[in-house]
Structure formats: C-alpha cells, structure tokens
CSV table of C-alpha atoms and ligand atoms in Angstrom, one decimal:
chain,number,residue,atom,x,y,z
N,1,MET,CA,36.2,-73.8,-207.0
N,2,GLY,CA,34.2,-76.6,-208.7
N,3,ILE,CA,35.2,-78.0,-212.0
N,4,ARG,CA,32.4,-76.1,-213.7
N,5,GLN,CA,33.5,-72.7,-212.5
N,6,ASP,CA,37.1,-73.6,-213.1
N,7,LEU,CA,36.4,-74.5,-216.7
N,8,ALA,CA,34.3,-71.4,-217.2
N,9,PHE,CA,37.1,-69.3,-215.7
N,10,LYS,CA,39.7,-70.8,-218.0
N,11,PHE,CA,37.5,-70.5,-221.0
N,12,CYS,CA,36.9,-66.8,-220.1
N,13,LEU,CA,40.7,-66.4,-219.7
N,14,ILE,CA,41.4,-67.8,-223.1
N,15,VAL,CA,38.7,-65.6,-224.8
N,16,ALA,CA,39.8,-62.5,-223.0
N,17,THR,CA,43.5,-63.1,-223.9
N,18,LEU,CA,42.6,-63.6,-227.5
N,19,PHE,CA,40.4,-60.5,-227.5
N,20,ILE,CA,43.0,-58.3,-225.8
N,21,LEU,CA,45.6,-59.5,-228.4
N,22,PHE,CA,43.2,-58.8,-231.2
N,23,ALA,CA,42.2,-55.4,-229.8
N,24,GLY,CA,45.8,-54.4,-229.0
N,25,SER,CA,46.9,-55.2,-232.6
N,26,LEU,CA,43.9,-53.5,-234.1
N,27,TYR,CA,44.6,-50.3,-232.0
N,28,TYR,CA,48.3,-50.5,-232.9
N,29,TYR,CA,47.8,-50.8,-236.6
N,30,SER,CA,45.1,-48.1,-236.6
N,31,ASP,CA,47.4,-45.7,-234.9
N,32,SER,CA,50.3,-46.6,-237.3
N,33,TYR,CA,48.0,-46.0,-240.3
N,34,ARG,CA,46.8,-42.7,-238.8
N,35,VAL,CA,50.4,-41.5,-238.3
N,36,MET,CA,51.3,-42.7,-241.9
N,37,MET,CA,48.4,-40.9,-243.5
N,38,PHE,CA,49.0,-37.7,-241.4
N,39,ASP,CA,52.7,-37.7,-242.3
N,40,LEU,CA,51.7,-37.9,-246.0
N,41,ARG,CA,49.3,-35.1,-245.7
N,42,MET,CA,51.9,-32.9,-243.9
N,43,LYS,CA,54.5,-33.7,-246.5
N,44,ASN,CA,52.0,-32.9,-249.4
N,45,LYS,CA,51.2,-29.6,-247.7
N,46,GLY,CA,54.9,-28.7,-247.4
N,47,ALA,CA,55.7,-29.8,-250.9
N,48,ASN,CA,52.8,-27.9,-252.4
N,49,ILE,CA,53.9,-24.7,-250.7
N,50,ALA,CA,57.5,-25.2,-251.8
N,51,THR,CA,56.4,-25.7,-255.4
N,52,THR,CA,54.3,-22.5,-255.3
N,53,LEU,CA,57.2,-20.7,-253.7
N,54,VAL,CA,59.5,-21.6,-256.7
N,55,ASP,CA,56.8,-20.3,-259.2
N,56,ILE,CA,56.1,-17.0,-257.6
N,57,ASN,CA,58.2,-13.9,-257.0
N,58,PRO,CA,59.9,-14.2,-253.6
N,59,ALA,CA,58.4,-10.8,-252.8
N,60,ASP,CA,54.9,-12.4,-253.0
N,61,SER,CA,55.7,-15.0,-250.2
N,62,SER,CA,53.6,-13.0,-247.7
N,63,LEU,CA,50.7,-13.1,-250.1
N,64,LEU,CA,51.1,-16.9,-250.4
N,65,ARG,CA,51.1,-17.0,-246.6
N,66,THR,CA,47.8,-15.2,-246.4
N,67,ILE,CA,46.3,-17.5,-249.1
N,68,ASN,CA,47.5,-20.6,-247.3
N,69,VAL,CA,46.4,-19.6,-243.8
N,70,LYS,CA,42.9,-18.6,-245.0
N,71,THR,CA,42.5,-21.9,-247.0
N,72,LYS,CA,40.4,-24.3,-245.0
N,73,SER,CA,42.2,-27.4,-244.0
N,74,ALA,CA,41.5,-30.6,-242.0
N,75,MET,CA,44.8,-30.0,-240.2
N,76,PHE,CA,45.0,-27.9,-237.1
N,77,ASP,CA,47.6,-25.6,-235.7
N,78,VAL,CA,49.7,-26.0,-238.8
N,79,GLY,CA,53.3,-24.8,-239.1
N,80,VAL,CA,55.3,-24.9,-242.4
N,81,TYR,CA,58.9,-23.9,-242.4
N,82,ILE,CA,60.9,-23.9,-245.7
N,83,PHE,CA,64.6,-23.6,-245.5
N,84,ASP,CA,67.3,-23.6,-248.3
N,85,THR,CA,70.0,-26.3,-248.2
N,86,ASN,CA,72.1,-23.9,-246.0
N,87,ASN,CA,69.4,-23.9,-243.4
N,88,LYS,CA,68.3,-20.3,-244.1
N,89,LEU,CA,64.6,-19.8,-243.5
N,90,LEU,CA,62.8,-18.9,-246.8
N,91,TYR,CA,59.2,-19.2,-245.7
N,92,ASN,CA,57.3,-19.4,-242.4
N,93,TYR,CA,53.6,-20.3,-242.8
N,94,THR,CA,52.2,-18.3,-239.8
N,95,ASN,CA,55.0,-15.8,-239.5
N,96,ASP,CA,55.2,-16.6,-235.8
N,97,THR,CA,58.7,-16.6,-234.2
N,98,ILE,CA,60.4,-19.8,-235.1
N,99,SER,CA,61.1,-22.1,-232.1
N,100,SER,CA,64.5,-23.2,-231.1
N,101,LYS,CA,63.4,-26.8,-231.5
N,102,ILE,CA,62.6,-26.2,-235.2
N,103,LYS,CA,66.0,-24.5,-235.6
N,104,LYS,CA,67.7,-27.5,-234.0
N,105,GLU,CA,65.7,-30.2,-236.0
N,106,VAL,CA,66.3,-28.6,-239.4
N,107,LEU,CA,70.0,-29.3,-239.0
N,108,LYS,CA,69.2,-33.0,-238.8
N,109,ILE,CA,67.4,-33.2,-242.1
N,110,GLU,CA,69.2,-35.3,-244.7
N,111,LYS,CA,68.5,-36.1,-248.3
N,112,LYS,CA,67.7,-39.7,-247.8
N,113,SER,CA,65.7,-40.0,-244.6
N,114,ASP,CA,62.8,-37.9,-243.1
N,115,ILE,CA,62.9,-37.0,-239.4
N,116,LYS,CA,60.0,-37.1,-237.0
N,117,PHE,CA,59.5,-35.2,-233.8
N,118,ASN,CA,56.9,-33.6,-231.6
N,119,VAL,CA,56.4,-29.9,-230.9
N,120,GLY,CA,54.2,-29.8,-227.8
N,121,LYS,CA,51.1,-31.9,-228.6
N,122,ASN,CA,51.7,-31.4,-232.4
N,123,GLU,CA,53.4,-33.9,-234.6
N,124,ALA,CA,56.2,-32.7,-237.0
N,125,ILE,CA,58.0,-34.1,-240.0
N,126,GLY,CA,61.1,-32.8,-241.7
N,127,PHE,CA,62.2,-33.8,-245.2
N,128,TYR,CA,64.3,-32.9,-248.1
N,129,TYR,CA,62.5,-31.7,-251.3
N,130,SER,CA,63.7,-30.8,-254.8
N,131,VAL,CA,61.6,-29.1,-257.4
N,132,ARG,CA,62.6,-27.6,-260.8
N,133,GLY,CA,66.3,-27.7,-259.9
N,134,LYS,CA,65.9,-26.1,-256.5
N,135,SER,CA,66.3,-28.0,-253.2
N,136,PHE,CA,64.6,-27.2,-249.9
N,137,LYS,CA,64.5,-28.5,-246.3
N,138,ILE,CA,60.9,-28.5,-245.1
N,139,ILE,CA,59.4,-28.9,-241.7
N,140,VAL,CA,55.7,-29.3,-241.3
N,141,SER,CA,54.0,-29.5,-237.9
N,142,ALA,CA,50.3,-29.9,-237.1
N,143,TYR,CA,47.8,-31.4,-234.8
N,144,ASP,CA,45.8,-34.4,-236.1
N,145,LYS,CA,42.6,-33.6,-234.2
N,146,TYR,CA,40.2,-35.9,-236.2
N,147,GLY,CA,42.7,-38.8,-236.3
N,148,LYS,CA,43.3,-38.7,-232.6
N,149,GLU,CA,39.6,-38.4,-231.8
N,150,ASN,CA,38.9,-41.4,-234.0
N,151,LEU,CA,41.6,-43.3,-232.1
N,152,ILE,CA,40.0,-42.4,-228.7
N,153,HIS,CA,36.7,-43.7,-230.0
N,154,LEU,CA,38.2,-46.9,-231.2
N,155,LYS,CA,39.9,-47.3,-227.8
N,156,MET,CA,36.6,-46.9,-225.9
N,157,ILE,CA,34.9,-49.4,-228.3
N,158,LEU,CA,37.6,-51.9,-227.8
N,159,LEU,CA,37.7,-51.6,-224.0
N,160,LEU,CA,33.9,-52.0,-223.8
N,161,SER,CA,34.1,-55.0,-226.2
N,162,ILE,CA,36.8,-56.7,-224.0
N,163,LEU,CA,34.7,-56.2,-220.8
N,164,LEU,CA,31.6,-57.5,-222.6
N,165,SER,CA,33.5,-60.5,-224.0
N,166,ILE,CA,34.8,-61.4,-220.5
N,167,VAL,CA,31.3,-61.3,-219.0
N,168,VAL,CA,29.7,-63.2,-221.9
N,169,SER,CA,32.5,-65.8,-222.2
N,170,TYR,CA,32.3,-66.5,-218.4
N,171,PHE,CA,28.6,-67.2,-218.6
N,172,ALA,CA,28.8,-69.1,-221.9
N,173,GLY,CA,31.7,-71.1,-220.3
N,174,LEU,CA,29.4,-71.9,-217.3
N,175,LEU,CA,26.6,-72.9,-219.6
N,176,PHE,CA,28.9,-75.2,-221.8
N,177,SER,CA,30.8,-76.7,-218.9
N,178,GLY,CA,27.5,-77.5,-217.2
N,179,TYR,CA,26.3,-79.1,-220.3
N,180,ALA,CA,29.5,-81.1,-220.8
N,181,LEU,CA,29.6,-82.2,-217.1
N,182,GLN,CA,26.0,-83.3,-217.1
N,183,PRO,CA,26.9,-87.0,-217.9
N,184,ILE,CA,29.5,-86.9,-215.1
N,185,MET,CA,26.9,-85.5,-212.6
N,186,LYS,CA,24.6,-88.4,-213.6
N,187,ILE,CA,27.4,-90.9,-213.0
N,188,ILE,CA,28.0,-89.3,-209.6
N,189,ASN,CA,24.4,-89.6,-208.7
N,190,ASP,CA,24.2,-93.2,-209.9
N,191,VAL,CA,27.4,-94.2,-208.0
N,192,ASP,CA,26.0,-92.6,-204.9
N,193,GLU,CA,23.2,-95.2,-204.9
N,194,ILE,CA,25.7,-98.1,-204.9
N,195,ASN,CA,26.6,-99.7,-201.6
N,196,VAL,CA,27.5,-103.2,-200.3
N,197,SER,CA,23.9,-104.3,-200.3
N,198,LYS,CA,23.2,-102.9,-203.8
N,199,LEU,CA,26.3,-104.0,-205.7
N,200,ASN,CA,24.0,-105.2,-208.5
N,201,ILE,CA,23.3,-101.6,-209.7
N,202,ARG,CA,25.1,-100.8,-212.9
N,203,LEU,CA,25.7,-97.4,-214.6
N,204,HIS,CA,24.0,-96.6,-217.8
N,205,GLU,CA,26.3,-97.3,-220.8
N,206,SER,CA,25.5,-94.9,-223.7
N,207,ASN,CA,26.1,-96.0,-227.3
N,208,GLN,CA,28.6,-93.2,-227.9
N,209,ASN,CA,32.2,-94.1,-228.1
N,210,ASP,CA,33.3,-91.1,-225.9
N,211,GLU,CA,35.3,-90.9,-222.7
N,212,ILE,CA,32.2,-90.8,-220.5
N,213,ALA,CA,30.8,-94.0,-222.1
N,214,LYS,CA,34.3,-95.6,-221.6
N,215,LEU,CA,34.3,-94.5,-217.9
N,216,SER,CA,30.8,-96.1,-217.4
N,217,VAL,CA,32.0,-99.4,-219.0
N,218,THR,CA,35.2,-99.5,-216.9
N,219,PHE,CA,33.3,-98.7,-213.8
N,220,ASN,CA,30.7,-101.4,-214.5
N,221,LYS,CA,33.5,-103.9,-215.1
N,222,MET,CA,35.0,-103.0,-211.7
N,223,LEU,CA,31.5,-103.4,-210.1
N,224,ASP,CA,31.3,-106.9,-211.8
N,225,ARG,CA,34.6,-107.8,-210.2
N,226,LEU,CA,33.6,-106.4,-206.8
N,227,GLU,CA,30.3,-108.2,-206.9
N,228,ARG,CA,32.0,-111.5,-207.7
N,229,GLY,CA,34.5,-110.9,-205.0
N,230,PHE,CA,31.9,-110.1,-202.4
N,231,GLU,CA,29.8,-113.1,-203.5
N,232,MET,CA,32.9,-115.4,-203.2
N,233,GLN,CA,33.7,-114.0,-199.8
N,234,ARG,CA,30.1,-114.5,-198.6
N,235,SER,CA,30.0,-118.1,-199.8
N,236,PHE,CA,33.5,-118.8,-198.4
N,237,ILE,CA,32.5,-117.5,-195.0
N,238,SER,CA,29.3,-119.5,-194.9
N,239,ASN,CA,31.1,-122.7,-196.2
N,240,ALA,CA,33.9,-122.2,-193.7
N,241,SER,CA,31.5,-121.8,-190.7
N,242,HIS,CA,29.5,-124.8,-191.9
N,243,GLU,CA,32.7,-126.9,-192.1
N,244,LEU,CA,33.8,-125.8,-188.6
N,245,ARG,CA,30.4,-126.5,-187.2
N,246,THR,CA,30.1,-130.0,-188.5
N,247,PRO,CA,32.8,-131.6,-186.3
N,248,LEU,CA,31.8,-129.4,-183.3
N,249,THR,CA,28.1,-130.6,-183.6
N,250,SER,CA,29.3,-134.2,-184.0
N,251,MET,CA,31.5,-133.9,-180.9
N,252,ASN,CA,28.7,-132.3,-179.0
N,253,GLY,CA,26.3,-135.1,-180.0
N,254,HIS,CA,28.7,-137.9,-179.1
N,255,ILE,CA,29.5,-136.5,-175.7
N,256,GLU,CA,25.8,-135.8,-174.8
N,257,VAL,CA,24.7,-139.3,-175.8
N,258,THR,CA,27.6,-140.9,-173.9
N,259,LEU,CA,26.9,-138.9,-170.8
N,260,LYS,CA,23.3,-140.0,-170.6
N,261,LYS,CA,24.4,-143.1,-168.6
N,262,GLU,CA,27.4,-144.8,-167.2
N,263,ARG,CA,29.4,-146.5,-170.0
N,264,SER,CA,31.9,-149.3,-170.3
N,265,THR,CA,35.6,-148.6,-170.8
N,266,ARG,CA,35.4,-149.8,-174.4
N,267,GLU,CA,32.6,-147.3,-175.1
N,268,TYR,CA,34.6,-144.5,-173.6
N,269,ILE,CA,37.6,-145.5,-175.8
N,270,GLU,CA,35.3,-145.4,-178.8
N,271,LEU,CA,34.0,-141.9,-177.8
N,272,LEU,CA,37.6,-140.6,-177.4
N,273,ASN,CA,38.6,-142.1,-180.8
N,274,SER,CA,35.6,-140.4,-182.5
N,275,LEU,CA,36.4,-137.1,-180.7
N,276,LEU,CA,40.0,-137.5,-181.9
N,277,ASP,CA,38.8,-137.8,-185.5
N,278,ASP,CA,36.7,-134.7,-185.1
N,279,ILE,CA,39.6,-132.8,-183.5
N,280,LYS,CA,41.9,-133.9,-186.4
N,281,SER,CA,39.3,-132.7,-188.9
N,282,LEU,CA,38.9,-129.3,-187.0
N,283,ASN,CA,42.7,-129.0,-186.9
N,284,LYS,CA,43.0,-129.6,-190.6
N,285,ILE,CA,40.3,-127.1,-191.5
N,286,SER,CA,41.9,-124.4,-189.3
N,287,ASN,CA,45.3,-125.1,-190.8
N,288,ASN,CA,43.9,-124.9,-194.4
N,289,LEU,CA,42.1,-121.7,-193.5
N,290,LEU,CA,45.3,-120.2,-192.1
N,291,ASP,CA,47.2,-121.3,-195.2
N,292,LEU,CA,44.5,-119.7,-197.4
N,293,ALA,CA,44.9,-116.4,-195.5
N,294,LEU,CA,48.6,-116.7,-196.0
N,295,VAL,CA,48.2,-117.3,-199.8
N,296,ALA,CA,45.9,-114.3,-200.0
N,297,ALA,CA,48.8,-112.1,-199.0
N,298,ASP,CA,51.1,-110.5,-201.5
N,299,ILE,CA,54.0,-112.8,-202.6
N,300,ASN,CA,56.4,-110.0,-201.5
N,301,VAL,CA,55.1,-110.2,-197.9
N,302,LEU,CA,55.7,-114.0,-197.7
N,303,GLN,CA,59.0,-115.2,-196.4
N,304,LEU,CA,60.7,-116.8,-199.4
N,305,LYS,CA,63.8,-118.8,-199.4
N,306,ASN,CA,65.6,-121.3,-201.6
N,307,ILE,CA,64.0,-124.7,-201.1
N,308,ARG,CA,65.2,-128.1,-202.3
N,309,VAL,CA,62.1,-129.7,-203.6
N,310,ASP,CA,63.2,-133.3,-203.1
N,311,GLU,CA,64.1,-132.6,-199.5
N,312,VAL,CA,60.7,-131.1,-198.8
N,313,LEU,CA,59.1,-134.1,-200.4
N,314,PHE,CA,60.9,-136.6,-198.1
N,315,ALA,CA,60.1,-134.5,-195.0
N,316,VAL,CA,56.4,-134.4,-195.9
N,317,ARG,CA,56.3,-138.1,-196.6
N,318,GLU,CA,57.6,-138.7,-193.1
N,319,ARG,CA,55.0,-136.4,-191.6
N,320,LEU,CA,52.2,-138.0,-193.5
N,321,MET,CA,53.2,-141.5,-192.5
N,322,LYS,CA,52.9,-140.5,-188.8
N,323,TYR,CA,49.5,-138.8,-189.4
N,324,PHE,CA,48.2,-141.4,-191.7
N,325,PRO,CA,50.1,-144.7,-190.9
N,326,SER,CA,48.3,-146.9,-193.4
N,327,CYS,CA,49.4,-144.6,-196.3
N,328,LYS,CA,52.0,-146.0,-198.6
N,329,VAL,CA,54.1,-143.4,-200.5
N,330,SER,CA,56.5,-144.5,-203.1
N,331,LEU,CA,58.9,-141.9,-204.5
N,332,ASN,CA,60.2,-142.4,-208.1
N,333,PHE,CA,62.9,-140.2,-209.5
N,334,VAL,CA,62.2,-140.4,-213.3
N,335,SER,CA,65.0,-138.0,-214.2
N,336,PHE,CA,67.4,-136.5,-211.6
N,337,PRO,CA,69.6,-133.5,-212.7
N,338,THR,CA,73.4,-133.6,-212.6
N,339,ASP,CA,73.4,-130.1,-211.2
N,340,GLU,CA,71.6,-130.2,-207.9
N,341,LYS,CA,70.9,-126.5,-208.2
N,342,SER,CA,68.1,-127.4,-210.6
N,343,LEU,CA,66.2,-128.9,-207.6
N,344,ILE,CA,66.0,-125.6,-205.9
N,345,ILE,CA,63.1,-123.2,-206.2
N,346,LEU,CA,62.5,-119.8,-204.5
N,347,GLY,CA,59.3,-120.2,-202.4
N,348,ASN,CA,57.6,-120.3,-199.1
N,349,GLU,CA,58.5,-123.6,-197.4
N,350,GLN,CA,55.3,-123.9,-195.3
N,351,LEU,CA,53.1,-123.5,-198.4
N,352,ILE,CA,55.1,-125.9,-200.5
N,353,GLU,CA,54.8,-128.5,-197.8
N,354,SER,CA,51.1,-127.9,-197.6
N,355,VAL,CA,50.8,-128.6,-201.4
N,356,PHE,CA,52.7,-131.9,-201.1
N,357,PHE,CA,50.9,-133.0,-198.0
N,358,ASN,CA,47.4,-132.3,-199.4
N,359,LEU,CA,48.2,-134.2,-202.7
N,360,MET,CA,49.7,-137.2,-201.0
N,361,GLU,CA,46.9,-137.3,-198.4
N,362,ASN,CA,44.2,-137.1,-201.1
N,363,ALA,CA,45.8,-139.9,-203.1
N,364,CYS,CA,46.0,-142.1,-200.1
N,365,LYS,CA,42.5,-141.2,-198.9
N,366,TYR,CA,40.7,-141.7,-202.1
N,367,SER,CA,42.6,-144.9,-203.2
N,368,VAL,CA,41.5,-148.3,-202.2
N,369,ASN,CA,44.9,-149.5,-201.1
N,370,ASN,CA,46.0,-146.1,-199.5
N,371,ALA,CA,48.9,-146.1,-201.9
N,372,VAL,CA,50.4,-143.1,-203.8
N,373,GLU,CA,53.2,-143.1,-206.3
N,374,VAL,CA,55.1,-139.8,-206.7
N,375,LEU,CA,57.0,-139.4,-210.0
N,376,PHE,CA,59.7,-136.8,-209.9
N,377,THR,CA,61.0,-135.4,-213.1
N,378,VAL,CA,63.4,-132.5,-213.7
N,379,ASN,CA,64.3,-131.1,-217.1
N,380,ASP,CA,65.9,-127.8,-218.3
N,381,GLU,CA,62.7,-125.9,-218.0
N,382,ARG,CA,60.8,-127.2,-215.0
N,383,ILE,CA,60.4,-129.6,-212.0
N,384,GLU,CA,57.4,-131.9,-212.4
N,385,LEU,CA,55.8,-133.9,-209.6
N,386,SER,CA,53.0,-136.3,-210.3
N,387,PHE,CA,50.9,-137.7,-207.5
N,388,LYS,CA,49.3,-140.9,-208.9
N,389,ASP,CA,46.8,-143.2,-207.3
N,390,ASN,CA,44.5,-146.0,-208.3
N,391,GLY,CA,41.4,-144.8,-206.5
N,392,ILE,CA,37.8,-143.8,-206.9
N,393,GLY,CA,38.7,-141.1,-209.4
N,394,ILE,CA,36.7,-138.0,-210.2
N,395,PRO,CA,33.5,-138.0,-212.3
N,396,ALA,CA,34.4,-136.4,-215.7
N,397,SER,CA,31.5,-133.9,-215.4
N,398,GLU,CA,33.0,-132.6,-212.1
N,399,ILE,CA,36.6,-132.2,-212.9
N,400,SER,CA,36.2,-128.5,-213.9
N,401,LYS,CA,34.7,-127.7,-210.6
N,402,ILE,CA,37.4,-129.5,-208.5
N,403,GLY,CA,39.6,-126.8,-207.0
N,404,GLU,CA,36.8,-124.4,-206.2
N,405,PRO,CA,36.9,-123.7,-202.5
N,406,PHE,CA,34.8,-126.3,-200.5
N,407,TYR,CA,33.8,-128.3,-203.7
N,408,ARG,CA,33.8,-132.1,-203.1
N,409,ALA,CA,33.0,-134.6,-205.9
N,410,THR,CA,29.7,-136.5,-205.5
N,411,ASN,CA,31.5,-139.9,-205.3
N,412,VAL,CA,33.4,-139.1,-202.0
N,413,LYS,CA,30.2,-139.9,-200.0
N,414,ASP,CA,31.1,-139.8,-196.3
N,415,MET,CA,34.9,-139.8,-196.7
N,416,THR,CA,36.4,-137.1,-194.5
N,417,GLY,CA,37.5,-133.9,-196.1
N,418,ASN,CA,36.5,-130.2,-196.5
N,419,GLY,CA,37.2,-129.4,-200.1
N,420,LEU,CA,39.8,-126.8,-199.3
N,421,GLY,CA,43.0,-128.7,-200.1
N,422,LEU,CA,43.0,-128.5,-203.9
N,423,SER,CA,41.9,-124.8,-204.0
N,424,LEU,CA,44.8,-124.0,-201.7
N,425,THR,CA,47.1,-126.0,-203.9
N,426,LYS,CA,46.1,-124.1,-207.0
N,427,LYS,CA,46.6,-120.8,-205.3
N,428,ILE,CA,50.0,-121.7,-203.8
N,429,MET,CA,51.2,-122.9,-207.2
N,430,GLU,CA,50.0,-119.7,-208.9
N,431,LEU,CA,51.9,-117.8,-206.3
N,432,HIS,CA,55.0,-119.7,-207.2
N,433,HIS,CA,54.5,-119.2,-210.9
N,434,GLY,CA,53.7,-122.9,-211.3
N,435,SER,CA,50.6,-124.8,-212.3
N,436,VAL,CA,48.4,-127.8,-211.5
N,437,LYS,CA,47.0,-130.4,-213.9
N,438,ILE,CA,44.4,-132.9,-212.9
N,439,THR,CA,43.7,-136.0,-215.0
N,440,SER,CA,41.3,-138.6,-213.6
N,441,GLU,CA,39.0,-141.4,-214.5
N,442,GLU,CA,36.2,-142.5,-212.2
N,443,ASN,CA,37.0,-145.8,-210.5
N,444,VAL,CA,40.3,-146.0,-212.2
N,445,GLY,CA,42.5,-143.4,-210.6
N,446,THR,CA,43.7,-139.8,-210.5
N,447,THR,CA,47.0,-138.1,-211.3
N,448,VAL,CA,47.6,-134.6,-210.0
N,449,LYS,CA,50.7,-133.0,-211.6
N,450,VAL,CA,52.4,-129.9,-210.2
N,451,LEU,CA,54.9,-128.0,-212.3
N,452,PHE,CA,57.5,-125.5,-211.0
N,453,PRO,CA,59.5,-123.4,-213.4
N,454,ILE,CA,63.3,-123.7,-213.0
N,455,GLN,CA,64.6,-120.4,-211.6
N,456,GLY,CA,67.8,-118.9,-212.8
N,457,ASN,CA,69.5,-117.0,-210.1
N,458,PHE,CA,70.1,-118.7,-206.8
N,459,ASN,CA,72.9,-117.6,-204.5
T,1,ADP,P1,39.1,-132.8,-199.5
T,1,ADP,O1,39.9,-133.9,-200.0
T,1,ADP,O2,39.4,-132.4,-198.1
T,1,ADP,O3,37.6,-133.0,-199.8
T,1,ADP,P2,40.4,-131.3,-201.6
T,1,ADP,O4,40.3,-129.9,-201.9
T,1,ADP,O5,41.7,-131.8,-201.3
T,1,ADP,O6,39.4,-131.5,-200.4
T,1,ADP,O7,39.8,-132.1,-202.8
T,1,ADP,C1,38.6,-131.6,-203.4
T,1,ADP,C2,37.8,-132.8,-204.0
T,1,ADP,O8,38.5,-133.3,-205.1
T,1,ADP,C3,37.7,-134.0,-203.1
T,1,ADP,O9,36.6,-133.9,-202.2
T,1,ADP,C4,37.5,-135.1,-204.1
T,1,ADP,O10,36.2,-135.1,-204.5
T,1,ADP,C5,38.4,-134.7,-205.2
T,1,ADP,N1,39.7,-135.3,-205.2
T,1,ADP,C6,40.9,-134.7,-204.9
T,1,ADP,N2,41.9,-135.6,-205.0
T,1,ADP,C7,41.4,-136.7,-205.4
T,1,ADP,C8,41.9,-138.0,-205.7
T,1,ADP,N3,43.2,-138.3,-205.6
T,1,ADP,N4,41.1,-139.0,-206.1
T,1,ADP,C9,39.8,-138.7,-206.2
T,1,ADP,N5,39.2,-137.6,-205.9
T,1,ADP,C10,40.0,-136.5,-205.5
C-alpha cells in the first residue's frame, strides 16, 4: 500500500470511528429519551385512571373500563392494573385474565422506587400512587409502536450515513493526501534526474518554511557536499596520476637517450644516479598516497598505541639523516616535563613518524643550509613541536593554499616534491585531535608548529 492509500485509509478510519461513536451515542440517547417519555405517558395513564376510580362509585368501574378502552390513545395493547396496598386487584383495564407475571411483579412495588419489566414485546411500569388519602399499586403495560418505529428509522439513517461517510472520507482522504504528497512526488522526480554526471542539479527550494522546503534545503546541502567531494576526488586522481607519470616519463627519457649509443662508465653512473632520484621520488609519492589512504580511514580502524613523542622524534631524525645525509637536525628541548607520562600520546606510530619526517625534510629541503631546528615544549595542556628553518619561505599570498593536496608554492621552482606532505600532516594531526600552524616569510624562513593535546588516561 502506497503512502497515499495508507493516509486515505487512516483518515477514513478516524472519520468512521468518530461517526460510529456519534451515531451510537445519538441512538442510545434517543432510545433512553423514548423510554423515559413512554414511561411518563404510562404513569400518567395509570394515575388518571386511579384518580377517576377514587371519584366514582366502585360499582361504576366497568363503565370506566368501557370509556377508557374506547378512548383513542397513541399507546397500543394497553394494560392497566390497579391494586390496593394489600395487592388486591381493584381494576383491570381490559378485563382479560391477569397474567402470573403481573401478579408476581406487583409484590415488588415499593413506595419509593418504580419497577420496570417487559411483558412479551410490551413494556411495563409498576409504581406506588396516592390520591385523596388512598394509596394504590399500579401497573401499566403497553407497546410503544410509534417510538419504536421512529427508532428503527433513525437506525437506518445512521447506518446509511456511516456507510456514506466511510466512502466519502476515503475518497476525500485520497484527494487530500495526493495534494499533500504532490511536493514530495516532485522531489522524487527531481532526485531521479540526479546522477554522478549531473551532480550540479539542485532541488527547487520554495519560500515556505515548511518541512518539504526544509527537506529540499537539506538535500541540496548534501548535494553540495557530494559535488565538492566528487570534485576533490577527481582532481586528486588526476594530480596523483600526473605526479606518478612525471618520474616515470623522466626515467623513460633518460634510458632511451642513453641507449642510443654506447656510453662511458661516467655517463652510465650519471644515468643510474638520475634513475635513483626518480625512484626515490616515486617511492615517496606512493608512500604518501598510502598514508593518505590510511588517514582516510576511521580513527577507530587505525592501530593506536601509547607513543613517546620524543622517542619517535629521535628515530625519525636517524632515518632522515640516512635518506638525506646533508640535512642537519638540531633538537632543542625548551621545557621537559618532570613526569615522563606527559610525553606520551595515544596515536598511530606510522602516521606520527610520517608527520615528523615530512616537516623535517621540508625544512631541510627548502633551507639554504639544509638545517632544521626542532623546538620541543611540553606544558600542562599540550606538547608543541616547532620545525624551524631559515629558507626560501612561502609567499604571503600563498600560505592559505599550502596544505591543499598537490599544492606547491610558486617559489619552489624545480625543487623536488609533490605537494602531498603538508596535506597529509594536517589530516594526521586532525585525526590525533591536534593542529598545525604555519608561519613563514619569503626568503627569511618558515616555522611549522604541531600541537598535540595531553591525554589523561594512559595505562
Ligand atoms: P612538497 O614539499 O613535496 O612539495 P609539501 O606538502 O610537504 O609538499 O609542501 C607543500 C608546499 O609547501 C611545498 O611545495 C612548498 O611550496 C611549501 N613548503 C612546505 N614547507 C616549507 C618550508 N619549510 N619552507 C618553504 N616552503 C615550504
């Protein structure tokens, strides 16, 4: 069942329930009213006869009977039985034999409360009545023909109305739900148009401040994010393949040129050195790409452990010196904690090493003397590491773009690099709830500061 039919069905159910409740109570109160009025009429009839009986000579009671029976009345099949307080029958309206039921019921009549019972299809009421010092027990029975016929009519009308209201409310529900769901149908049709190659399509946002308008706005925001994500992914892939192709093309070119004729040993050594540089570059790109894939994973998937930051720093310095022998790294502990636990962070060792390696390598690479100074500060709140160099710096207008994947400042010229290191650093630091701050002045130097929050509970 579609939402439209479902809504119409529920609407119909509510209307039908209300209508049945209304019809039921109307019928119930009409019947109660009929019974009340009929009882009153029967009591009046009994009381009138009893009063007349007191006024006339008892010998004339058969005359009274004749007058009463011949008098036209709206009541049918009437029976009036008047007894004295000792249950002795004084008057019988039709003079028919008195039924055993009446004889039994009359015993139940008390001064204070009336009794009600049925005699066949007739209703009967018994009551105590006193007039001019005389008391009687009276039973009146009759058939309320008109009242019951009216009630049957009412029942038919109410049943028909219920049926009609169910049919009408179902179709009205279909109509209204169709009208209410129209904007959603439009959204469904619009969304159907959107696919990977048409991510620029947006849903119409109406001016109304209703839920449908909010749905369109939220959906459009999600499309914005998706489009940006797809765009970033697209440019990332094209940049990555470009970066991978460059050293491969260079290797290919060098080998082809060298193979054109026989070369001297010195020339072969030169070729091998150039190939080694290209391989190093390829190796670095693939390592960075692998790290980026790792960073893209959820922090919970990464293997985290307690890491002593100073120890990682020493290990990375060793590795860098082997890879980049001309690099000079000086470590300066500005403030060292008394409690060594403050040097420990919870993180992924491979990624933290990657941060330190990239920052030290950059400082060496982009400084004239290949020197980097690392300042190490620990206070109550965080661990700070500043990687400082006196190098080419970064042009002020470009600092905001540094850290975007594959972005390289214009002043690096033909220095080797791929523009992935800093973007990776930023992501890794985010993942470890830390941050990165770059301050730089062109031709003066650069300081890249990374901050790790101190973590409370280490075992
Ligand atoms: P790569 O160094 O491989 O180009 P990075 O992502 O590490 O890539 O750095 C991005 C860019 O930021 C570099 O190309 C360079 O322009 C600039 N940069 C980073 N560190 C320094 C530094 N210490 N001194 C000057 N420029 C830097």
